């Protein structure tokens, strides 16, 4: 089954404790991206990756890092999480870079205390 | 500043009603407008619109884009309880030096269909 898989789905952590949210897609997509969704603000892009050689910042990259060492995986790293990073995170992918026809993962709800 | 505004913020209707959801935008370097449906989990793709005046249709859902007036509508006819969801509008714009497009999302319209 074609899908984008995120882990963990739910996480409660404390300020400053490094964490990684993994994202994997099995559709051989070139383009992958991370979004956060907050009430009243909609979905905002954190980082995106055109392919394994290219990653770039989205609209709200502060406090996050990403890596794209292989095509299928695109982990989101919070080196020192803070309470303002409490949010619902979505990973998404698409076959053609630059298209909005995205396939989204199920979401990861992160709470930073 | 690029923005996408959806209205209404929420809507409650009875099964069988027809609803119209609105999306207006102010985005430079416009490429396309997309509609997504978000139930409890991940948004799922509905439509992508690039040309004015051409209706896209899928079952009871249809959408049209007006690039002159900078808006789109999503119509749902004969609504069912399964249509209850948040409907997201997103606009694609070309900014990135890498050729990827930025996607700007509205905050969504929450539709509730009562039996």
CSV table of C-alpha atoms in Angstrom, one decimal:
chain,number,residue,atom,x,y,z
A,1,UNK,CA,0.0,0.0,0.0
A,2,UNK,CA,1.3,3.4,-1.0
A,3,UNK,CA,1.8,5.5,2.1
A,4,UNK,CA,3.8,8.0,4.1
A,5,UNK,CA,4.7,6.7,7.6
A,6,UNK,CA,5.5,8.9,10.5
A,7,UNK,CA,6.8,7.9,13.9
A,8,UNK,CA,6.0,8.5,16.7
A,9,UNK,CA,2.4,9.4,16.3
A,10,UNK,CA,2.2,10.9,19.7
A,11,UNK,CA,4.9,12.2,22.0
A,12,UNK,CA,5.1,14.1,25.2
A,13,UNK,CA,8.6,15.4,26.0
A,14,UNK,CA,10.3,18.1,28.1
A,15,UNK,CA,12.1,21.2,27.0
A,16,UNK,CA,15.6,20.6,25.7
A,17,UNK,CA,15.4,16.9,25.2
A,18,UNK,CA,16.4,16.2,21.6
A,19,UNK,CA,14.0,14.2,19.5
A,20,UNK,CA,13.5,12.9,16.0
A,21,UNK,CA,10.3,12.4,14.1
A,22,UNK,CA,10.9,9.9,11.3
A,23,UNK,CA,9.2,10.0,8.0
A,24,UNK,CA,9.3,7.3,5.3
A,25,UNK,CA,7.5,6.9,2.0
A,26,UNK,CA,7.3,3.9,-0.2
A,27,UNK,CA,6.2,5.6,-3.5
A,28,UNK,CA,9.7,6.5,-4.8
A,29,UNK,CA,8.8,10.2,-4.5
A,30,UNK,CA,11.5,12.8,-5.1
A,31,UNK,CA,9.9,15.6,-3.1
A,32,UNK,CA,9.3,15.5,0.6
A,33,UNK,CA,8.3,18.1,3.1
A,34,UNK,CA,7.4,18.8,6.7
A,35,UNK,CA,4.5,20.9,7.9
A,36,UNK,CA,3.2,21.9,11.3
A,37,UNK,CA,-0.4,22.6,11.9
A,38,UNK,CA,-1.6,24.9,14.6
A,39,UNK,CA,-5.1,26.2,15.4
A,40,UNK,CA,-5.9,29.4,13.6
A,41,UNK,CA,-2.7,29.3,11.6
A,42,UNK,CA,-3.2,26.4,9.2
A,43,UNK,CA,-0.5,24.3,7.8
A,44,UNK,CA,3.0,25.9,7.6
A,45,UNK,CA,6.0,24.5,5.8
A,46,UNK,CA,9.1,23.8,7.9
A,47,UNK,CA,11.5,22.3,5.5
A,48,UNK,CA,11.3,20.6,2.1
A,49,UNK,CA,13.6,18.4,0.0
A,50,UNK,CA,13.6,18.3,-3.7
A,51,UNK,CA,15.7,15.1,-3.8
A,52,UNK,CA,18.6,13.6,-1.8
A,53,UNK,CA,20.9,16.4,-2.8
A,54,UNK,CA,18.7,19.3,-2.1
A,55,UNK,CA,16.9,20.5,1.1
A,56,UNK,CA,15.8,24.0,1.9
A,57,UNK,CA,13.9,26.0,4.5
A,58,UNK,CA,10.2,26.6,4.4
A,59,UNK,CA,8.3,29.3,6.2
A,60,UNK,CA,9.0,28.3,9.8
A,61,UNK,CA,12.4,26.5,10.0
A,62,UNK,CA,13.7,27.9,13.3
A,63,UNK,CA,14.4,25.2,15.8
A,64,UNK,CA,14.3,22.4,13.3
A,65,UNK,CA,16.8,20.4,11.3
A,66,UNK,CA,16.2,17.8,8.6
A,67,UNK,CA,18.3,15.4,6.6
A,68,UNK,CA,17.8,13.5,3.3
A,69,UNK,CA,20.4,10.8,3.2
A,70,UNK,CA,18.2,8.4,1.2
A,71,UNK,CA,15.2,9.0,-1.0
A,72,UNK,CA,12.6,7.3,1.1
A,73,UNK,CA,13.4,8.9,4.5
A,74,UNK,CA,13.2,12.5,5.7
A,75,UNK,CA,13.5,12.8,9.4
A,76,UNK,CA,12.7,16.0,11.3
A,77,UNK,CA,15.0,16.8,14.2
A,78,UNK,CA,14.3,19.0,17.1
A,79,UNK,CA,17.7,19.6,18.8
A,80,UNK,CA,16.4,21.4,21.8
A,81,UNK,CA,12.6,21.4,21.8
A,82,UNK,CA,10.7,24.3,23.4
A,83,UNK,CA,7.0,24.6,24.3
A,84,UNK,CA,6.3,26.7,21.2
A,85,UNK,CA,7.1,23.6,19.2
A,86,UNK,CA,4.0,21.9,20.6
A,87,UNK,CA,2.1,21.1,17.5
A,88,UNK,CA,0.7,18.6,15.0
A,89,UNK,CA,3.4,17.7,12.5
A,90,UNK,CA,2.8,16.3,9.0
A,91,UNK,CA,5.3,14.8,6.6
A,92,UNK,CA,4.3,14.9,2.9
A,93,UNK,CA,5.7,13.7,-0.4
A,94,UNK,CA,5.0,14.0,-4.1
A,95,UNK,CA,6.5,12.3,-7.2
A,96,UNK,CA,7.1,15.5,-9.1
A,97,UNK,CA,9.0,18.2,-7.2
A,98,UNK,CA,7.1,21.4,-7.0
A,99,UNK,CA,3.6,20.0,-7.3
A,100,UNK,CA,1.0,20.5,-4.6
A,101,UNK,CA,-0.5,17.1,-5.1
A,102,UNK,CA,0.9,15.9,-1.8
A,103,UNK,CA,0.5,12.6,0.0
A,104,UNK,CA,0.5,13.3,3.7
A,105,UNK,CA,1.4,11.1,6.6
A,106,UNK,CA,-1.0,10.5,9.5
A,107,UNK,CA,0.5,13.2,11.6
A,108,UNK,CA,2.6,13.3,14.8
A,109,UNK,CA,1.2,15.1,17.8
A,110,UNK,CA,4.1,16.5,19.8
A,111,UNK,CA,3.7,18.2,23.2
A,112,UNK,CA,6.8,19.9,24.8
A,113,UNK,CA,6.4,20.6,28.5
B,1,UNK,CA,2.4,39.3,2.1
B,2,UNK,CA,1.0,36.1,0.6
B,3,UNK,CA,-2.2,34.9,2.1
B,4,UNK,CA,-5.0,32.5,1.6
B,5,UNK,CA,-8.4,33.2,3.3
B,6,UNK,CA,-11.2,30.7,3.6
B,7,UNK,CA,-14.8,31.3,4.5
B,8,UNK,CA,-16.8,30.5,6.4
B,9,UNK,CA,-14.7,29.2,9.2
B,10,UNK,CA,-17.3,26.6,10.1
B,11,UNK,CA,-20.6,25.5,8.7
B,12,UNK,CA,-23.3,23.2,10.0
B,13,UNK,CA,-25.8,21.7,7.5
B,14,UNK,CA,-28.3,18.9,7.3
B,15,UNK,CA,-27.8,15.9,5.1
B,16,UNK,CA,-28.9,16.6,1.6
B,17,UNK,CA,-28.1,20.3,1.7
B,18,UNK,CA,-25.7,21.9,-0.9
B,19,UNK,CA,-22.8,23.8,0.5
B,20,UNK,CA,-20.3,26.3,-1.1
B,21,UNK,CA,-16.9,26.9,0.5
B,22,UNK,CA,-14.9,29.9,-0.5
B,23,UNK,CA,-11.2,30.5,-0.9
B,24,UNK,CA,-9.6,33.9,-1.8
B,25,UNK,CA,-6.0,34.5,-2.2
B,26,UNK,CA,-3.3,37.1,-2.6
B,27,UNK,CA,-0.2,35.4,-3.9
B,28,UNK,CA,2.4,36.5,-6.4
B,29,UNK,CA,3.8,34.0,-8.9
B,30,UNK,CA,0.6,31.9,-8.8
B,31,UNK,CA,0.9,28.4,-10.1
B,32,UNK,CA,-2.2,26.5,-9.0
B,33,UNK,CA,-4.9,26.3,-6.3
B,34,UNK,CA,-5.6,23.0,-4.5
B,35,UNK,CA,-8.3,21.7,-2.3
B,36,UNK,CA,-7.8,19.1,0.4
B,37,UNK,CA,-10.1,17.3,2.8
B,38,UNK,CA,-8.9,16.7,6.3
B,39,UNK,CA,-10.9,14.4,8.5
B,40,UNK,CA,-9.3,13.3,11.8
B,41,UNK,CA,-5.9,12.6,10.3
B,42,UNK,CA,-4.0,13.5,7.2
B,43,UNK,CA,-5.2,15.9,4.5
B,44,UNK,CA,-6.2,14.1,1.3
B,45,UNK,CA,-6.0,15.7,-2.1
B,46,UNK,CA,-9.3,16.6,-3.8
B,47,UNK,CA,-8.6,19.0,-6.8
B,48,UNK,CA,-5.9,21.0,-8.4
B,49,UNK,CA,-7.0,24.0,-10.5
B,50,UNK,CA,-4.8,26.0,-12.8
B,51,UNK,CA,-7.1,27.6,-15.3
B,52,UNK,CA,-9.9,30.0,-14.8
B,53,UNK,CA,-13.5,29.0,-15.5
B,54,UNK,CA,-12.9,25.3,-15.9
B,55,UNK,CA,-14.8,23.2,-13.5
B,56,UNK,CA,-13.3,20.2,-11.9
B,57,UNK,CA,-15.7,17.6,-10.8
B,58,UNK,CA,-15.6,14.4,-8.7
B,59,UNK,CA,-18.9,12.8,-7.8
B,60,UNK,CA,-20.8,15.3,-5.7
B,61,UNK,CA,-17.8,17.7,-5.3
B,62,UNK,CA,-16.9,20.3,-7.8
B,63,UNK,CA,-14.6,23.3,-7.9
B,64,UNK,CA,-13.8,26.3,-10.0
B,65,UNK,CA,-11.2,29.0,-10.1
B,66,UNK,CA,-11.4,32.6,-11.0
B,67,UNK,CA,-7.9,34.0,-11.5
B,68,UNK,CA,-9.1,37.5,-12.3
B,69,UNK,CA,-11.0,37.9,-9.0
B,70,UNK,CA,-8.5,35.6,-7.1
B,71,UNK,CA,-10.8,33.1,-5.6
B,72,UNK,CA,-12.1,29.6,-5.8
B,73,UNK,CA,-15.2,27.8,-4.6
B,74,UNK,CA,-15.8,24.2,-3.6
B,75,UNK,CA,-19.3,22.9,-4.0
B,76,UNK,CA,-20.7,19.8,-2.4
B,77,UNK,CA,-24.1,18.7,-3.4
B,78,UNK,CA,-26.4,16.3,-1.5
B,79,UNK,CA,-24.2,16.4,1.5
B,80,UNK,CA,-23.7,13.2,3.6
B,81,UNK,CA,-22.4,12.8,7.1
B,82,UNK,CA,-19.2,11.4,5.6
B,83,UNK,CA,-18.5,14.8,4.1
B,84,UNK,CA,-17.9,16.2,7.6
B,85,UNK,CA,-14.3,17.4,7.7
B,86,UNK,CA,-12.1,20.4,7.5
B,87,UNK,CA,-11.6,21.5,3.9
B,88,UNK,CA,-8.3,23.2,3.2
B,89,UNK,CA,-7.5,25.5,0.3
B,90,UNK,CA,-3.9,25.9,-0.7
B,91,UNK,CA,-2.2,28.0,-3.3
B,92,UNK,CA,1.0,27.1,-5.0
B,93,UNK,CA,3.5,29.8,-5.9
B,94,UNK,CA,6.9,29.8,-7.5
B,95,UNK,CA,9.6,31.2,-5.4
B,96,UNK,CA,12.2,28.7,-4.7
B,97,UNK,CA,15.5,28.8,-6.5
B,98,UNK,CA,15.5,25.0,-6.6
B,99,UNK,CA,12.3,25.0,-8.7
B,100,UNK,CA,10.0,23.8,-5.9
B,101,UNK,CA,6.9,25.8,-5.3
B,102,UNK,CA,5.8,27.1,-2.0
B,103,UNK,CA,2.4,26.0,-0.8
B,104,UNK,CA,0.3,28.5,1.2
B,105,UNK,CA,-2.6,27.0,3.2
B,106,UNK,CA,-5.7,28.6,4.4
B,107,UNK,CA,-6.9,27.8,7.9
B,108,UNK,CA,-9.7,25.7,6.6
B,109,UNK,CA,-13.5,25.5,6.7
B,110,UNK,CA,-14.9,23.0,9.2
B,111,UNK,CA,-18.0,21.4,7.7
B,112,UNK,CA,-20.4,19.4,9.9
B,113,UNK,CA,-23.2,17.5,8.3
B,114,UNK,CA,-26.0,16.5,10.6
B,115,UNK,CA,-28.1,13.4,9.8
